[in-house]
Coordinates of C-alpha atoms in Angstrom, one line a residue:
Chain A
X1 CA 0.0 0.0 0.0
X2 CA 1.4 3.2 -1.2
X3 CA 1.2 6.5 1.3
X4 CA 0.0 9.8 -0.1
X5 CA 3.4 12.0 0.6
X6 CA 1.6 15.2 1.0
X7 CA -0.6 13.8 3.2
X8 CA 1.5 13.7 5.5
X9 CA 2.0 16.8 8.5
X10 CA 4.6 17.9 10.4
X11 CA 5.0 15.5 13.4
X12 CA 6.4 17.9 15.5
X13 CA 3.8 21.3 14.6
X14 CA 1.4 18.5 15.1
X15 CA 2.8 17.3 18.8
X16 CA 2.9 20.9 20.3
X17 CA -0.4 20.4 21.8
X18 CA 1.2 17.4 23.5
X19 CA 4.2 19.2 24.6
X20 CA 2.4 21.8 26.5
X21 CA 0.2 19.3 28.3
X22 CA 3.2 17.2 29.0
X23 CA 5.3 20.3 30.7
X24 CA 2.1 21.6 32.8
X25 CA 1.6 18.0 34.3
X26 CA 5.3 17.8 34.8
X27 CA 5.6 21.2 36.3
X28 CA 2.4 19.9 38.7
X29 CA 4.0 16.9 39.3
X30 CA 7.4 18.6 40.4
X31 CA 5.6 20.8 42.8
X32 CA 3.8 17.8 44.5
X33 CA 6.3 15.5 44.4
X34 CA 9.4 17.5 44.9
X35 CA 11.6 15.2 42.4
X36 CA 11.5 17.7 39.4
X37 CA 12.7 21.7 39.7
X38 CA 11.8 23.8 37.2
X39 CA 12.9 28.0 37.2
X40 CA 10.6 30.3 35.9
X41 CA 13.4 32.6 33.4
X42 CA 15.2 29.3 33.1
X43 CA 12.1 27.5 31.5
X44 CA 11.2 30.6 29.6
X45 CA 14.4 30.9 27.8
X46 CA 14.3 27.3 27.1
X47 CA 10.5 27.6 25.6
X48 CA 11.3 30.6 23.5
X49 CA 14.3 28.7 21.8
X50 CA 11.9 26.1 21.3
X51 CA 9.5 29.4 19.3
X52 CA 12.5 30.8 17.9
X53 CA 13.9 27.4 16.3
X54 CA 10.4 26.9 14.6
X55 CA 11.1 30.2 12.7
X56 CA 14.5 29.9 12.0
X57 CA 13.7 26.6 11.3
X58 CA 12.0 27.5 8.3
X59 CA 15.7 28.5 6.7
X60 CA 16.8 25.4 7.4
X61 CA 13.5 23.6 5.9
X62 CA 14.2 25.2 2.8
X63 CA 17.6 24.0 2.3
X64 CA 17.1 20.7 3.7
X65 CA 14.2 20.1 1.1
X66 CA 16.0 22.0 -1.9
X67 CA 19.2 20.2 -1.7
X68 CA 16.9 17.1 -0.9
X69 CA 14.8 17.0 -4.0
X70 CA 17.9 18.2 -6.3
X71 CA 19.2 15.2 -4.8
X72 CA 16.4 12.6 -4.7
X73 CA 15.7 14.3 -8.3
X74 CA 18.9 13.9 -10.1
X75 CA 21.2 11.5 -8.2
X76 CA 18.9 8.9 -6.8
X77 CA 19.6 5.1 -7.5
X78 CA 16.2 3.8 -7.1
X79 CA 13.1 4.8 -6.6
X80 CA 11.8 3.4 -3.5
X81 CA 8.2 4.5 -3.4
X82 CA 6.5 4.8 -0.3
X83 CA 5.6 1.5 1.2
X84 CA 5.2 1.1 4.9
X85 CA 8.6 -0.7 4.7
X86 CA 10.2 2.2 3.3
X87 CA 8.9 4.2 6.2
X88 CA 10.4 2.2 8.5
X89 CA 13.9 1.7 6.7
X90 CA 13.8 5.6 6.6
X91 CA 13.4 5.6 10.2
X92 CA 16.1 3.8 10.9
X93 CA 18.4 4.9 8.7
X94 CA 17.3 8.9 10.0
X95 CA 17.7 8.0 13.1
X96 CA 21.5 6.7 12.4
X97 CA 22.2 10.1 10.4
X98 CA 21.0 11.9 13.4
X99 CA 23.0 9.6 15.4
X100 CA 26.3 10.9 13.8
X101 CA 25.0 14.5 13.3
X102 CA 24.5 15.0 17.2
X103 CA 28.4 12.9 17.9
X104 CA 29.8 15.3 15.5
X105 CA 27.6 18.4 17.4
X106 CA 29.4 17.4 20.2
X107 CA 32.7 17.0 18.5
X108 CA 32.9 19.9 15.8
X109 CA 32.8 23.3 17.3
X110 CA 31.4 24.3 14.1
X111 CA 28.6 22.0 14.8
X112 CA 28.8 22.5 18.1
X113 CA 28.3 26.0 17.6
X114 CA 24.7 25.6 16.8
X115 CA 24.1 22.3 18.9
X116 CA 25.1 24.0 22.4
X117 CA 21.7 25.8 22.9
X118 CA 20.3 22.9 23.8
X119 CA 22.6 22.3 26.4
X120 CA 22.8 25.4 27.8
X121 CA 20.5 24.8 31.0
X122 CA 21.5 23.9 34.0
X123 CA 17.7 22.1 34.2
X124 CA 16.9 18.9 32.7
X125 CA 13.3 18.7 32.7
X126 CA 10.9 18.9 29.3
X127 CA 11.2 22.5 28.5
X128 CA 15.2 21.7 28.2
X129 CA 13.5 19.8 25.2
X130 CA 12.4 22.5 23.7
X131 CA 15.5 25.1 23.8
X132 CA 16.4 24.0 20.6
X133 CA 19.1 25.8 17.8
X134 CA 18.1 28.8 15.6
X135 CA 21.1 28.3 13.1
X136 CA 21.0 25.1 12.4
X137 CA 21.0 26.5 8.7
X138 CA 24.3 27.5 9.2
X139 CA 25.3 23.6 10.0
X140 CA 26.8 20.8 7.4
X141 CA 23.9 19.0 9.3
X142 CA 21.6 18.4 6.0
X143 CA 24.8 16.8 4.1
X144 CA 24.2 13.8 6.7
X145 CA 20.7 12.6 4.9
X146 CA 22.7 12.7 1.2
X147 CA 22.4 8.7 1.5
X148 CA 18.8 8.5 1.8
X149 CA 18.1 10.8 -0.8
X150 CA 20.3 8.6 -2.8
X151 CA 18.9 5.1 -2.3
X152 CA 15.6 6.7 -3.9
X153 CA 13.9 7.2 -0.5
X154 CA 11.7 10.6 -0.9
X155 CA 12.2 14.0 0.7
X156 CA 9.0 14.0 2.5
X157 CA 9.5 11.0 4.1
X158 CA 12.8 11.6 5.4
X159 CA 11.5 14.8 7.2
X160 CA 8.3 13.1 7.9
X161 CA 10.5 10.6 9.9
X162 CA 13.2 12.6 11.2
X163 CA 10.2 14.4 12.5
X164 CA 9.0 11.8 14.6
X165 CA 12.4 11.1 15.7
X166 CA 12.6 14.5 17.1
X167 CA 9.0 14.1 18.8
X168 CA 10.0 11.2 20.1
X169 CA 12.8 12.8 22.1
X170 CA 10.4 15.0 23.6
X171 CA 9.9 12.7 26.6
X172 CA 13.3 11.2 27.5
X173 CA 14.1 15.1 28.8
X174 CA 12.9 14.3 32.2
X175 CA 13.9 13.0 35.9
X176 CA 9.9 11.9 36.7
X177 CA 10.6 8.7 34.7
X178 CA 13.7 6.7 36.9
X179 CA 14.7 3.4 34.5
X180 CA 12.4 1.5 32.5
X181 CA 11.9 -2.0 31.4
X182 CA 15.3 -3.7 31.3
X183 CA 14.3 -4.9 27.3
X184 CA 12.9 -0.8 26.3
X185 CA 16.3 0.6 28.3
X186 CA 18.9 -2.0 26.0
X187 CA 17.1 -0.9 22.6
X188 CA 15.5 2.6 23.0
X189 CA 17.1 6.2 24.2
X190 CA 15.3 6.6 27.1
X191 CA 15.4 9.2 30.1
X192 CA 18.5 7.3 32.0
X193 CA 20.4 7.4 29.1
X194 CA 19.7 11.3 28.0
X195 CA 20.3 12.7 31.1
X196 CA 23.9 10.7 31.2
X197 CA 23.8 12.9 27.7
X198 CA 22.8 15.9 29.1
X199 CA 25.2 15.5 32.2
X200 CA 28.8 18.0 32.1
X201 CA 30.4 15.5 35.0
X202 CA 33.9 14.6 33.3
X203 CA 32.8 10.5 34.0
X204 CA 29.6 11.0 31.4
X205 CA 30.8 13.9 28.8
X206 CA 30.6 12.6 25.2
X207 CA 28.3 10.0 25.5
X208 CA 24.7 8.6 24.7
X209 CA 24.4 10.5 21.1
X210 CA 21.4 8.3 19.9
X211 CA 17.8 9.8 18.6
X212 CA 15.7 6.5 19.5
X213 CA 18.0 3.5 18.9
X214 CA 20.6 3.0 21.6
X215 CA 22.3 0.1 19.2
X216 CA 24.7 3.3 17.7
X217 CA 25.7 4.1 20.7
X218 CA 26.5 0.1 21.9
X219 CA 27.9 -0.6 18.0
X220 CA 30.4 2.7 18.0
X221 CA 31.3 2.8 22.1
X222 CA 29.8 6.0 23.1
X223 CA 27.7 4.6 25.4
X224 CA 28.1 5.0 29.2
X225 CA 25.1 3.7 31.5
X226 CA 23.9 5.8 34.3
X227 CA 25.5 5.1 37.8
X228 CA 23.1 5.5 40.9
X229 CA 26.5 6.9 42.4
X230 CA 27.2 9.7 40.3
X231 CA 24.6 11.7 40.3
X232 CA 23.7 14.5 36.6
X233 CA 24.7 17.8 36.8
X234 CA 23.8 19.3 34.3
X235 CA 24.8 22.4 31.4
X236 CA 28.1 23.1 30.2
X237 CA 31.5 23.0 31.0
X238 CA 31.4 26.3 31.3
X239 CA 27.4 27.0 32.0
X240 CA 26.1 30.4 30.8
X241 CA 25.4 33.2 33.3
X242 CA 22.8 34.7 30.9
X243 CA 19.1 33.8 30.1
X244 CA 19.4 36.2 27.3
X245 CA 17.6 34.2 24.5
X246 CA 19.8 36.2 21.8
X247 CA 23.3 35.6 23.7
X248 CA 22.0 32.0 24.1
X249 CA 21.3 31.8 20.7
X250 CA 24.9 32.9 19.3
X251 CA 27.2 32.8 22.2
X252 CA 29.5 30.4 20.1
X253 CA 29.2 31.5 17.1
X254 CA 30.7 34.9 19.0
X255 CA 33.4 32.8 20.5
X256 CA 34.1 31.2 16.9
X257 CA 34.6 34.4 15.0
X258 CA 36.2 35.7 18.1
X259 CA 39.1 32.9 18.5
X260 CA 39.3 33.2 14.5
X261 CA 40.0 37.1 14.7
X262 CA 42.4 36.6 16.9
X263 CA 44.5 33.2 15.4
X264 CA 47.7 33.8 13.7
X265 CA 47.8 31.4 11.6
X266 CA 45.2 29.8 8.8
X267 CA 46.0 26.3 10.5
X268 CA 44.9 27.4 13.8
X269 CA 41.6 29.2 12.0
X270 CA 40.7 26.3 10.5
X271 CA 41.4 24.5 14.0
X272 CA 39.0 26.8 15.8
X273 CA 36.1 25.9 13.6
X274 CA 36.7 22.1 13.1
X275 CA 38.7 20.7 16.2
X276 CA 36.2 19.9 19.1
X277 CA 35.2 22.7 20.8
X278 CA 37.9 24.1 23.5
X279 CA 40.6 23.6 21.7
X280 CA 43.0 26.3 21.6
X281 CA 46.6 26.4 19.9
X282 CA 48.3 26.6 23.5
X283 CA 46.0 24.3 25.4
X284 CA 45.1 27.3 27.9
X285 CA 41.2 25.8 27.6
X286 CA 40.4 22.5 28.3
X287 CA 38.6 20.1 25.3
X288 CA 36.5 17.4 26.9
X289 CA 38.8 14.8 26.2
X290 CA 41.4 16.8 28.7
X291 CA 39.0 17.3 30.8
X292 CA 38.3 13.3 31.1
X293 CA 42.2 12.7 31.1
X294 CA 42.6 14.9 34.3
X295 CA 39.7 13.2 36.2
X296 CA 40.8 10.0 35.2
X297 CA 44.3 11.3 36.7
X298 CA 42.2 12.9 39.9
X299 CA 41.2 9.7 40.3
X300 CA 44.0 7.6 40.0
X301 CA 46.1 9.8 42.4
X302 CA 42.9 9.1 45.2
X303 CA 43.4 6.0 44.4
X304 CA 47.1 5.6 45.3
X305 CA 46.8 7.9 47.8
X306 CA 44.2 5.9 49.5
X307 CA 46.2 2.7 49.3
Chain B
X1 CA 3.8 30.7 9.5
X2 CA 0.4 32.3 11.0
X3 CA 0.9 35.1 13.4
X4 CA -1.9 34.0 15.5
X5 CA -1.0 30.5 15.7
X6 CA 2.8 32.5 16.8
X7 CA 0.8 34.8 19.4
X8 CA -0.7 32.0 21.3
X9 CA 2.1 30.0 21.2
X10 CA 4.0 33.1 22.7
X11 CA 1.3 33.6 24.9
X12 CA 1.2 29.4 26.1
X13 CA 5.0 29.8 27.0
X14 CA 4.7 33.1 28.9
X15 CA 2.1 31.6 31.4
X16 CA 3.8 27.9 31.8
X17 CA 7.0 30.2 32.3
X18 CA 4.9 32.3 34.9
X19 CA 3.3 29.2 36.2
X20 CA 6.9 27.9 36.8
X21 CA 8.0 30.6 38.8
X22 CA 5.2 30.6 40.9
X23 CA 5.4 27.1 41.5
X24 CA 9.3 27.0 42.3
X25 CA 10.5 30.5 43.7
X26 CA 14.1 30.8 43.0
X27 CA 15.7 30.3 46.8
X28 CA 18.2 32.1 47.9
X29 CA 21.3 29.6 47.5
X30 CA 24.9 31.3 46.6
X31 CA 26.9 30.9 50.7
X32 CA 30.5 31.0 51.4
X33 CA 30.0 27.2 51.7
X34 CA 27.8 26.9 48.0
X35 CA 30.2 29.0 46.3
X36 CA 33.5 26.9 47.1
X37 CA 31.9 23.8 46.5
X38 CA 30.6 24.9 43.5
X39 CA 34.1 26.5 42.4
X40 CA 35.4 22.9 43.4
X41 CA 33.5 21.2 40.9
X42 CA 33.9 23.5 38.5
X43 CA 37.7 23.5 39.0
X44 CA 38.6 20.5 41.4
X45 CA 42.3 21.7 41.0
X46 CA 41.8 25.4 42.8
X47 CA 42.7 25.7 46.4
X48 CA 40.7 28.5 47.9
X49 CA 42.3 31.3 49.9
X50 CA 39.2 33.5 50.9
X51 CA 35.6 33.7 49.8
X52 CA 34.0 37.4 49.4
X53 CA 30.4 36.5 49.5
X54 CA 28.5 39.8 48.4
X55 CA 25.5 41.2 51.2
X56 CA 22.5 40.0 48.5
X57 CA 23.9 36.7 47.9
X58 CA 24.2 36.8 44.5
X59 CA 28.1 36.8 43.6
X60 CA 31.1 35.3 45.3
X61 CA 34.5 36.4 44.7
X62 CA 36.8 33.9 45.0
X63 CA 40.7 34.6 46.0
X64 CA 43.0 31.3 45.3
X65 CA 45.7 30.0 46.9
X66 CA 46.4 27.9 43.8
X67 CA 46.2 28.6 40.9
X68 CA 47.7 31.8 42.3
X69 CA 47.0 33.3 38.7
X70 CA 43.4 33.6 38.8
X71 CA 40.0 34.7 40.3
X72 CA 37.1 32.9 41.0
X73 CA 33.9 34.2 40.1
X74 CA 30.3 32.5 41.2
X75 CA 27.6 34.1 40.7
X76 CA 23.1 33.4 41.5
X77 CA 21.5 32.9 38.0
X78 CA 17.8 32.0 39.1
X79 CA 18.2 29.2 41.2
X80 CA 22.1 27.6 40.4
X81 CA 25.4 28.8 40.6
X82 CA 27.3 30.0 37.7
X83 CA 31.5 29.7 38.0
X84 CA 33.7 31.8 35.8
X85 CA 37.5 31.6 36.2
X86 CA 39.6 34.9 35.4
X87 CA 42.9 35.1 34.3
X88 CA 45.0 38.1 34.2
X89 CA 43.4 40.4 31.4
X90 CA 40.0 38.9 31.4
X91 CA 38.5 41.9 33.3
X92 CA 38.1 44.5 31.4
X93 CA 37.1 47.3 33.7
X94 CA 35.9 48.0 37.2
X95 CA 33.9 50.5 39.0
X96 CA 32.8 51.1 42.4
X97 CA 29.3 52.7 42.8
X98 CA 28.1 53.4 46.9
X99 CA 28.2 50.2 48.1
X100 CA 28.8 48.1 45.1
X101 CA 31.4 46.8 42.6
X102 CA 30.8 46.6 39.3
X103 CA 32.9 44.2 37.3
X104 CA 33.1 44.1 33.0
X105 CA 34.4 41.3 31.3
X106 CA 34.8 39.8 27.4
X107 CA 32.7 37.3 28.4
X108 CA 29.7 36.8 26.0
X109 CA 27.4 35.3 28.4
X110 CA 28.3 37.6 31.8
X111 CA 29.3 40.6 30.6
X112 CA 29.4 42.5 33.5
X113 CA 28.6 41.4 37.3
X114 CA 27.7 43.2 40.8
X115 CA 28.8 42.8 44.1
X116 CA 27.4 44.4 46.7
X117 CA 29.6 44.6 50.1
X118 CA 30.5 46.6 52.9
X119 CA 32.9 49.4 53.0
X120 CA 35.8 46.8 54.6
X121 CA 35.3 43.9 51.2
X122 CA 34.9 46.6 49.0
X123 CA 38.3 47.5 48.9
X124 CA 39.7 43.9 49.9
X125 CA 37.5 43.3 46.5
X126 CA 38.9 46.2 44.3
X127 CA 42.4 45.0 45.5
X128 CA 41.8 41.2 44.1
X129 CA 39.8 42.6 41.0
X130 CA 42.8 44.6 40.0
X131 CA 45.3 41.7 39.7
X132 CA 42.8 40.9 37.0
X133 CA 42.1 43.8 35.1
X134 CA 43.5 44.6 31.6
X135 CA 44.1 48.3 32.1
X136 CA 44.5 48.3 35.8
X137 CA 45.2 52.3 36.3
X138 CA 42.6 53.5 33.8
X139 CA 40.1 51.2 34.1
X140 CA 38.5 52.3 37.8
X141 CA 36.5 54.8 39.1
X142 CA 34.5 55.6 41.8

């Protein structure tokens, strides 16, 4: 049975609704219960990112789905059509381009640049779901789904499902939800494993990248499990002392063009957009892989100290 | 995009913001105690000297034993603790209004702070902040 393309919506215009219901009865719940904290500017700023990404979004639309028929219109292989099947190998396949679009986020200040918004709260709760970036458009980030296009897989259904990959992360940005089912918590991205994501302590930096499917994670070693011990705190390295939605919005990008004014060489320009994000020529900031190194060596000297 | 479909949306998060605050007043949570732990984690290498906790509780200056090169800065932003590390430079200017000390810096996110003390930390304050400041003799006023 073939699907009507443009019948389909937008998952997530069509899940706002939900949202909203979702973060009252999790703001109700965190009163009552205690086990949630939400701050009012905090929340704000991390709803109106959520606003702002849905216009700036629009930019980004327009490329993705320009460069994604010229694709799918001249380059394609096959024509897949649009069984269910093909919906569901899109899925998968959407969600492992997303799964190396949000490792290289993490790992590209260039990427990073636009990827940091959303971890710019020191909250984890579901508005942090929603502070989302406004410049994606200025990313590499649509080059990821060039494969899809290629097999023959249509436009529409790739944004279709990438779209109900992003609603489905909606959820997973909360503390009400502790572990689920051992089986749901081995295949599926679920809160446990985000807020390990979402974490800045130097044991759980760089991990748990996955959209829904924890198997990239497990298949390319980023994934580190939640430990009872060690409990999330969450934001940045170095968290923002601003809820300014605007300073949220570009304070990398600043940085970027900043570092880039000031490099002496075209080496170390290229560096500053490209190598992940803290890298400097002379090491006077700290990337995350140094910052792992010397809590690894923190711990190793408690160790022999102990002994 | 429809602008009313924008408006209300505007208008949902305003009032779940709102809601929020009500719900979970920002307490008051930046101490002598908060701020150096906090500093800790943020730089578990720093060995703190002396904490300068301003009277409304919303920014610590921290003098360090080691590294000797820089400041500590925490500050209140709603309800956590933001911690900013100065090196020699990094402030750009300084200013001492009544009771309270103004600090600028390059830094994007925070680019100025306030600390409010008594007359005895303000100038214990303007003596650390100098160490900092790019143009120490032009840079002050009061």
């Amino acid at each position: 049975m073939e699907v009507d393309l443009l019948d389909l919506g937008k998952p997530t215009e069509a899940a706002v609704p939900l949202f909203v219901g979702l973060i009252i009865l999790e703001i109700l719940y965190g009163w009552k219960t205690g086990r949630i904290k939400y701050e009012g500017k905090d929340a704000f700023a991390s709803m109106f990112m959520g606003f702002g990404s849905g216009i700036a979004g629009v930019i980004s639309f327009l490329l993705y789905a320009g460069f994604g028929f010229w694709v799918w219109t001249e380059h394609r292989l096959f024509d897949m059509g649009s069984s269910l099947w093909v919906f569901i190998l899109a899925f998968v396949l959407a969600d492992f381009a997303y799964y190396w679009i949000h490792r290289l986020g993490h790992r590209v200040r260039w990427m990073w640049a636009a990827h940091v918004i959303h971890h710019s709260s020191q909250h984890y709760n579901l508005s942090t779901a929603l502070r989302q970036t406004w410049t994606n458009f200025l990313t590499p980030n649509f080059l990821f789904f060039v494969p899809l296009y290629w097999l023959g897989i249509h436009p529409l259904i790739v944004f279709y499902c990438y779209g109900i990959n992003l609603v489905y992360q909606f959820w997973i940005h909360t503390e009400a939800i502790d572990r689920c089912p051992k089986w749901f918590e081995y295949l599926f991205n679920t809160p446990s494993h985000h807020r390990v994501h979402h974490a800045n302590n130097p044991k759980y930096l760089d991990a748990n990248y996955a959209g829904v499917f924890m198997a990239w994670d497990r298949m390319f070693g980023s994934f580190i499990p939640e430990d009872r011990e060690e409990a999330c705190n969450y934001g940045l390295v170095n968290d923002l002392g601003t809820f300014n939605p605007l300073r949220i919005a570009l304070h990398e990008w600043v940085g970027i063009v900043k570092d880039i004014a000031s490099a002496k060489t075209w080496r170390d320009r290229l560096l500053f957009l490209i190598a992940p994000p803290g890298w400097t020529p002379d090491g006077s900031r700290m990337t995350s892989d140094m910052i792992k190194d010397a809590w690894r060596a923190r711990k190793e000297a408690q160790k022999v100290a102990a002994e | 995009m429809d602008p009313i479909q924008l408006l209300i949306s505007f208008i949902s998060i305003t009032l779940m913001a709102l809601l929020a605050a009500k719900l979970f007043p920002a307490k008051d949570i930046l101490s002598v105690q908060s701020a150096e732990a906090d500093y800790k984690r943020y730089d578990p290498d720093a060995q703190i000297d002396t904490t300068i906790l301003g009277l409304d509780h919303k920014t610590a200056l921290l003098k360090l034993k080691a590294p000797i090169e820089q400041l500590g800065i925490v500050t209140r932003l709603g309800d956590q603790l933001v911690c900013r590390t100065a090196h020699k430079g990094d402030v750009a200017s300084f200013s001492v209004n009544g009771s309270r000390l103004l600090i600028s810096s390059h830094d994007f996110t925070q680019p100025s702070v306030s600390i409010r003390l008594n007359p005895a930390d303000i100038k214990s304050a303007q003596q650390l902040v100098t160490a900092f400041t790019a143009d120490a003799e032009a840079s002050h006023g009061s």
